[in-house]
CSV table of C-alpha atoms in Angstrom, one decimal:
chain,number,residue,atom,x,y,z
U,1,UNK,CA,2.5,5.2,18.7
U,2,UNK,CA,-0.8,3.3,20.4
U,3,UNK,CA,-4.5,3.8,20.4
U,4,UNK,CA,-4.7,3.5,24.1
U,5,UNK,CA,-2.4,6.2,25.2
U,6,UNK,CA,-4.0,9.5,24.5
U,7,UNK,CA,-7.6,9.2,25.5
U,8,UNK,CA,-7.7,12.5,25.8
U,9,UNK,CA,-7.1,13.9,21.7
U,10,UNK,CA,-9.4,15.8,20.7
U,11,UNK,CA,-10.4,14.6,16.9
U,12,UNK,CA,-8.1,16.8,15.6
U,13,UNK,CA,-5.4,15.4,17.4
U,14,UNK,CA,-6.3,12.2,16.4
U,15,UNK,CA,-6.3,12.8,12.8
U,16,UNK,CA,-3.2,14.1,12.9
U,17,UNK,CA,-1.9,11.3,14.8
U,18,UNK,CA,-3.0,9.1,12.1
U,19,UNK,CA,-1.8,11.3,9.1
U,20,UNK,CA,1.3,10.6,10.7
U,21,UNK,CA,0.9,7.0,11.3
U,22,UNK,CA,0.4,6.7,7.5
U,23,UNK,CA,3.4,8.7,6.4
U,24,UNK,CA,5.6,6.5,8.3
U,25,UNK,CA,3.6,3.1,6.5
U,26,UNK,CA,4.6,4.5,3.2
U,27,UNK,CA,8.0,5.7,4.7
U,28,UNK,CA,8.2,1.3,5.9
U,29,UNK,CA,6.5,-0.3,3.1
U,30,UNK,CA,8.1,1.7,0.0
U,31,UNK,CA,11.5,2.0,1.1
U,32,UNK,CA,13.8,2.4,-2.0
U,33,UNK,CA,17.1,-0.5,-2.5
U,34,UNK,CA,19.3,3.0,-2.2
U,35,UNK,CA,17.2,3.2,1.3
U,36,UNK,CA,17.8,0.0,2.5
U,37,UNK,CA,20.5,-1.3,4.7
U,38,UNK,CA,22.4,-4.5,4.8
U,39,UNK,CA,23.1,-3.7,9.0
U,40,UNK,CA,21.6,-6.7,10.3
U,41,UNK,CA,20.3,-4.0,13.2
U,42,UNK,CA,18.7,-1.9,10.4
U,43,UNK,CA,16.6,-4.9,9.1
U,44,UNK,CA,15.6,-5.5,12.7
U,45,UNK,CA,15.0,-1.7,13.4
U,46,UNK,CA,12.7,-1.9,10.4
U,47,UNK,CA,10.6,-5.3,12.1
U,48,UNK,CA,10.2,-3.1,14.9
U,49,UNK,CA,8.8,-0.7,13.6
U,50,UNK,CA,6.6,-2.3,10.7
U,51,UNK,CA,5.2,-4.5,14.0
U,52,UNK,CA,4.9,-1.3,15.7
U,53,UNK,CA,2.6,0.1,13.0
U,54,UNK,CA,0.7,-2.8,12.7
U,55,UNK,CA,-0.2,-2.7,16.2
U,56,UNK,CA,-1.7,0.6,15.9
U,57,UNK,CA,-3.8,-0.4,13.1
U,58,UNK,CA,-4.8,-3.6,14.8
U,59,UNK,CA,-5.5,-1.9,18.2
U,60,UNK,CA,-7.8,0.6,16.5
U,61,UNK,CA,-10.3,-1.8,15.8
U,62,UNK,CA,-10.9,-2.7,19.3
U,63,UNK,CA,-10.1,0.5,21.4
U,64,UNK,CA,-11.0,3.4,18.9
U,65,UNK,CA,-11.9,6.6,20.0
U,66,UNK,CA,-15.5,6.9,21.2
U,67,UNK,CA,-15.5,10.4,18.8
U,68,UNK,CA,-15.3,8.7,15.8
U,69,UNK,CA,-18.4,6.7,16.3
U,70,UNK,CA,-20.9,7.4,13.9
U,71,UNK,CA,-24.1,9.1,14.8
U,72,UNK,CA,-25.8,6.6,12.0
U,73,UNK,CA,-24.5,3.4,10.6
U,74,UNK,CA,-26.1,0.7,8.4
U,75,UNK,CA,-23.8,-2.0,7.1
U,76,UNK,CA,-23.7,-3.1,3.7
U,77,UNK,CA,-26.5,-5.2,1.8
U,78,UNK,CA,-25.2,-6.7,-1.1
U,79,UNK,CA,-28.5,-8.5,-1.9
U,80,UNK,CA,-30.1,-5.5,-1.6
U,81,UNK,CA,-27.7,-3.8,-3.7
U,82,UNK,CA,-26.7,-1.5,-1.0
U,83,UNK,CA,-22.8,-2.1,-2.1
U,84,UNK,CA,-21.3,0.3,1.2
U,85,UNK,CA,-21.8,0.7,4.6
U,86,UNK,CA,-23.6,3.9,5.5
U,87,UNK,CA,-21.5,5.8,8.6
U,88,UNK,CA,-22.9,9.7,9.1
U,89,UNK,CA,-20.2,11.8,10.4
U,90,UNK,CA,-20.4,15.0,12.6
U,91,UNK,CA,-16.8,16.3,11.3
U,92,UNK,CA,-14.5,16.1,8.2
U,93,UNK,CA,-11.7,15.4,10.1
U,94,UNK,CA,-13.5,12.2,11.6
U,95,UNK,CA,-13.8,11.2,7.5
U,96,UNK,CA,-10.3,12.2,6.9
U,97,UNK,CA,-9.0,10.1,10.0
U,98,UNK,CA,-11.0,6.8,9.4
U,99,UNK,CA,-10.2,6.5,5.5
U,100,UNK,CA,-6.7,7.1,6.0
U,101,UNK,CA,-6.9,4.3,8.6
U,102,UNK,CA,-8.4,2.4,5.8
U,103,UNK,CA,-5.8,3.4,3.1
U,104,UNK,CA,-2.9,2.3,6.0
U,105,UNK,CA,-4.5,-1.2,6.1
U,106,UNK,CA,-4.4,-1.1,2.4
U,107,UNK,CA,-0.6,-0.5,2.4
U,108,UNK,CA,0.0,-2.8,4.9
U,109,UNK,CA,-1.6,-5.7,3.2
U,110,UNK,CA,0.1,-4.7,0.0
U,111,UNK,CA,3.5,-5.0,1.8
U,112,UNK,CA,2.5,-8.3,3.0
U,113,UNK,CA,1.3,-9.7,-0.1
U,114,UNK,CA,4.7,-8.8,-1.9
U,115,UNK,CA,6.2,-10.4,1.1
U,116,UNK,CA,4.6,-13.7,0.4
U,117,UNK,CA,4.4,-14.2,-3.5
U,118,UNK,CA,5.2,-17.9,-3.6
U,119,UNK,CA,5.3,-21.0,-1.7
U,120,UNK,CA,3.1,-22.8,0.6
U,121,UNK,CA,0.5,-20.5,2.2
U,122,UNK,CA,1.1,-17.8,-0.7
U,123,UNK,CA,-2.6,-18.5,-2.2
U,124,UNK,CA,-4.1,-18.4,1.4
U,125,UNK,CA,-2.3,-15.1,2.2
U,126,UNK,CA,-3.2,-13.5,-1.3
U,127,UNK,CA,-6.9,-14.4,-1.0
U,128,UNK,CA,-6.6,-12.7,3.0
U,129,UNK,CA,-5.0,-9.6,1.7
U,130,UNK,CA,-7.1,-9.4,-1.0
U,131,UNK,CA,-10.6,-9.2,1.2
U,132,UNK,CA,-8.8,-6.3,3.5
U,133,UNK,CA,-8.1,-4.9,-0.1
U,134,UNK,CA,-12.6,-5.1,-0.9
U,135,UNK,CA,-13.7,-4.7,2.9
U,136,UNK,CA,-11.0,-1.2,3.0
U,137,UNK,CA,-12.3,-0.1,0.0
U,138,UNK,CA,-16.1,-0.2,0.7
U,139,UNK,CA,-15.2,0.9,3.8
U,140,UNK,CA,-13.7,4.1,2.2
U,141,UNK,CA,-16.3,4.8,-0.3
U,142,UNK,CA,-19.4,4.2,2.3
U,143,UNK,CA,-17.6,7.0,4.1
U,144,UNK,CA,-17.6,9.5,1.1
U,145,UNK,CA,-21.4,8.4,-0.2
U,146,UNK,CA,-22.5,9.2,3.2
U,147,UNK,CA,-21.0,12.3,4.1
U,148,UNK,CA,-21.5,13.6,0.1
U,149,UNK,CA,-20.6,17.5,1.4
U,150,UNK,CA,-17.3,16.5,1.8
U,151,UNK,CA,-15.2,16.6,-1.7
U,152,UNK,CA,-11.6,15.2,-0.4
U,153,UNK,CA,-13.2,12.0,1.1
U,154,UNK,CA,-14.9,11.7,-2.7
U,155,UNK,CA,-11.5,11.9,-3.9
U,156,UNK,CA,-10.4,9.9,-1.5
U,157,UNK,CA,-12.0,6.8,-2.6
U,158,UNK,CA,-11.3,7.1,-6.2
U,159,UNK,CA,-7.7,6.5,-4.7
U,160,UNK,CA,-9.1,3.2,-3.0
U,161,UNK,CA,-10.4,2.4,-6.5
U,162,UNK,CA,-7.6,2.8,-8.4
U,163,UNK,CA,-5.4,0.9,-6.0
U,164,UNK,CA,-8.1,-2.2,-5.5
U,165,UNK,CA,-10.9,-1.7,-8.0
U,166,UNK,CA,-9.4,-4.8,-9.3
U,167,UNK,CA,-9.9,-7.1,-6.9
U,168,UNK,CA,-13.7,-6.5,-6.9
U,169,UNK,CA,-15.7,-9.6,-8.5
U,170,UNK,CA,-19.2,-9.0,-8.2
U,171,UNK,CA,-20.8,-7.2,-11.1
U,172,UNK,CA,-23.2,-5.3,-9.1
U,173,UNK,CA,-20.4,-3.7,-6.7
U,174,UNK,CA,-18.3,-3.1,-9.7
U,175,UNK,CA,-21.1,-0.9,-11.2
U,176,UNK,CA,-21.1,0.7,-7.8
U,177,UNK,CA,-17.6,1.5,-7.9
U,178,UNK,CA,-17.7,2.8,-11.6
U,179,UNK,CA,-21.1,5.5,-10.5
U,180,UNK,CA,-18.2,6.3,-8.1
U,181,UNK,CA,-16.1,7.3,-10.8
U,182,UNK,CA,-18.4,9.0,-12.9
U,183,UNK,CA,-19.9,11.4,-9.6
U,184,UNK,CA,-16.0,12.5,-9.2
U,185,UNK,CA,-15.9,13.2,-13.0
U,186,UNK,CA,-19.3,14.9,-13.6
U,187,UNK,CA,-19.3,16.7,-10.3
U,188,UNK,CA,-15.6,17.8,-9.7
U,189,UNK,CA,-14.0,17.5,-12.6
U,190,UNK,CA,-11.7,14.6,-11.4
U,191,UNK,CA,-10.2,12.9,-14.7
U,192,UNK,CA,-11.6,9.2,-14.5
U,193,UNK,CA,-12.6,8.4,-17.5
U,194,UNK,CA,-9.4,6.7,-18.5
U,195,UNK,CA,-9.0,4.5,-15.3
U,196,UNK,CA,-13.0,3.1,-15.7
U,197,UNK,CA,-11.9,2.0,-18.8
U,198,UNK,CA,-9.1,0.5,-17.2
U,199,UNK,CA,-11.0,-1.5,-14.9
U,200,UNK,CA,-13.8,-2.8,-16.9
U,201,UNK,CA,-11.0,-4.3,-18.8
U,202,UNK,CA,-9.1,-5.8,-16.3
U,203,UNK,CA,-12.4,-7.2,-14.6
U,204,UNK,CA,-13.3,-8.9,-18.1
U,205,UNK,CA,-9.5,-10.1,-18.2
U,206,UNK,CA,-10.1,-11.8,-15.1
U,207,UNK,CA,-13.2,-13.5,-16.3
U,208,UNK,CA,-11.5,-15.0,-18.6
């Protein structure tokens, strides 16, 4: 599966394309010990393929599809307390594509960080995996703030949340994430009350 060899996808096509890159990330990365083989050529048939996956992801930042460029983007401004980047949309299904994007990168770095838990390097890779855990995540959210019509990409990033609201350090962007939270909840019913609690304890955990 590559970026560069169907130019000619419509948006549609391409969202499906990467619905279906992400199925096979979980498929990779969440293989059960009944699933997994001892064949030697099994283990390498996986490396294949989990580089093959990664390439995707890694080739779509540098040769993605001129139809899912916003018509409007501002980054983010901490120090202005704008906590996500601002990308306007024309589509939902341009939404739907680039946060799954964002949700396979999670996955991946997840898989890698369980890869590397101890050991030289280990600290270095966790603190790496943990930014593509924040930059993912605000990427996700900035995507449903700004296209606000849109009620999966809202539910969307209260997935992001719940997988790396943790790893989020600044007080200001945790309050950002937590209005996240409450919008879902007050405006769609989503049940989040339980997993703000959640965080705000496991940020003041890590506080120590």
């Amino acid at each position: 599966m590559n970026v560069s060899d169907a130019v000619a996808y419509d948006v549609y096509d391409w969202t499906n394309r990467i619905l279906v890159w992400c199925i096979y990330v979980l498929k990779i990365c969440f293989l059960d010990d009944d699933d997994m083989s001892t064949d030697p050529q099994d283990a390498a048939s996986r490396s294949q393929q989990l580089s093959a996956l990664r390439s995707f992801e890694q080739d779509w930042n540098t040769m993605k599809p001129t139809i899912f460029n916003p018509i409007y983007y501002v980054d983010r401004d901490a120090t202005n307390g704008r906590y996500f980047p601002q990308l306007w949309m024309t589509d939902p299904c341009q939404v739907v594509a680039l946060q799954n994007i964002e949700l396979g990168r999670i996955v991946l770095a997840s898989h890698d960080l369980a890869a590397k838990r101890i050991g030289i390097g280990a600290s270095a890779a966790q603190r790496s995996q943990e930014s593509i855990f924040r930059s993912s995540t605000r990427m996700i959210c900035g995507l449903a703030l700004s296209n606000s019509t849109s009620q999966p990409a809202l539910v969307t990033a209260g997935l992001a949340i719940t997988l790396c609201g943790e790893y989020f350090v600044d007080r200001g962007e945790q309050n950002a994430l937590l209005d996240i939270l409450k919008t879902l909840r007050r405006e769609h019913a989503w049940p989040t009350k339980d997993l703000a609690a959640q965080l705000v304890r496991a940020w003041a955990a890590s506080e120590g």
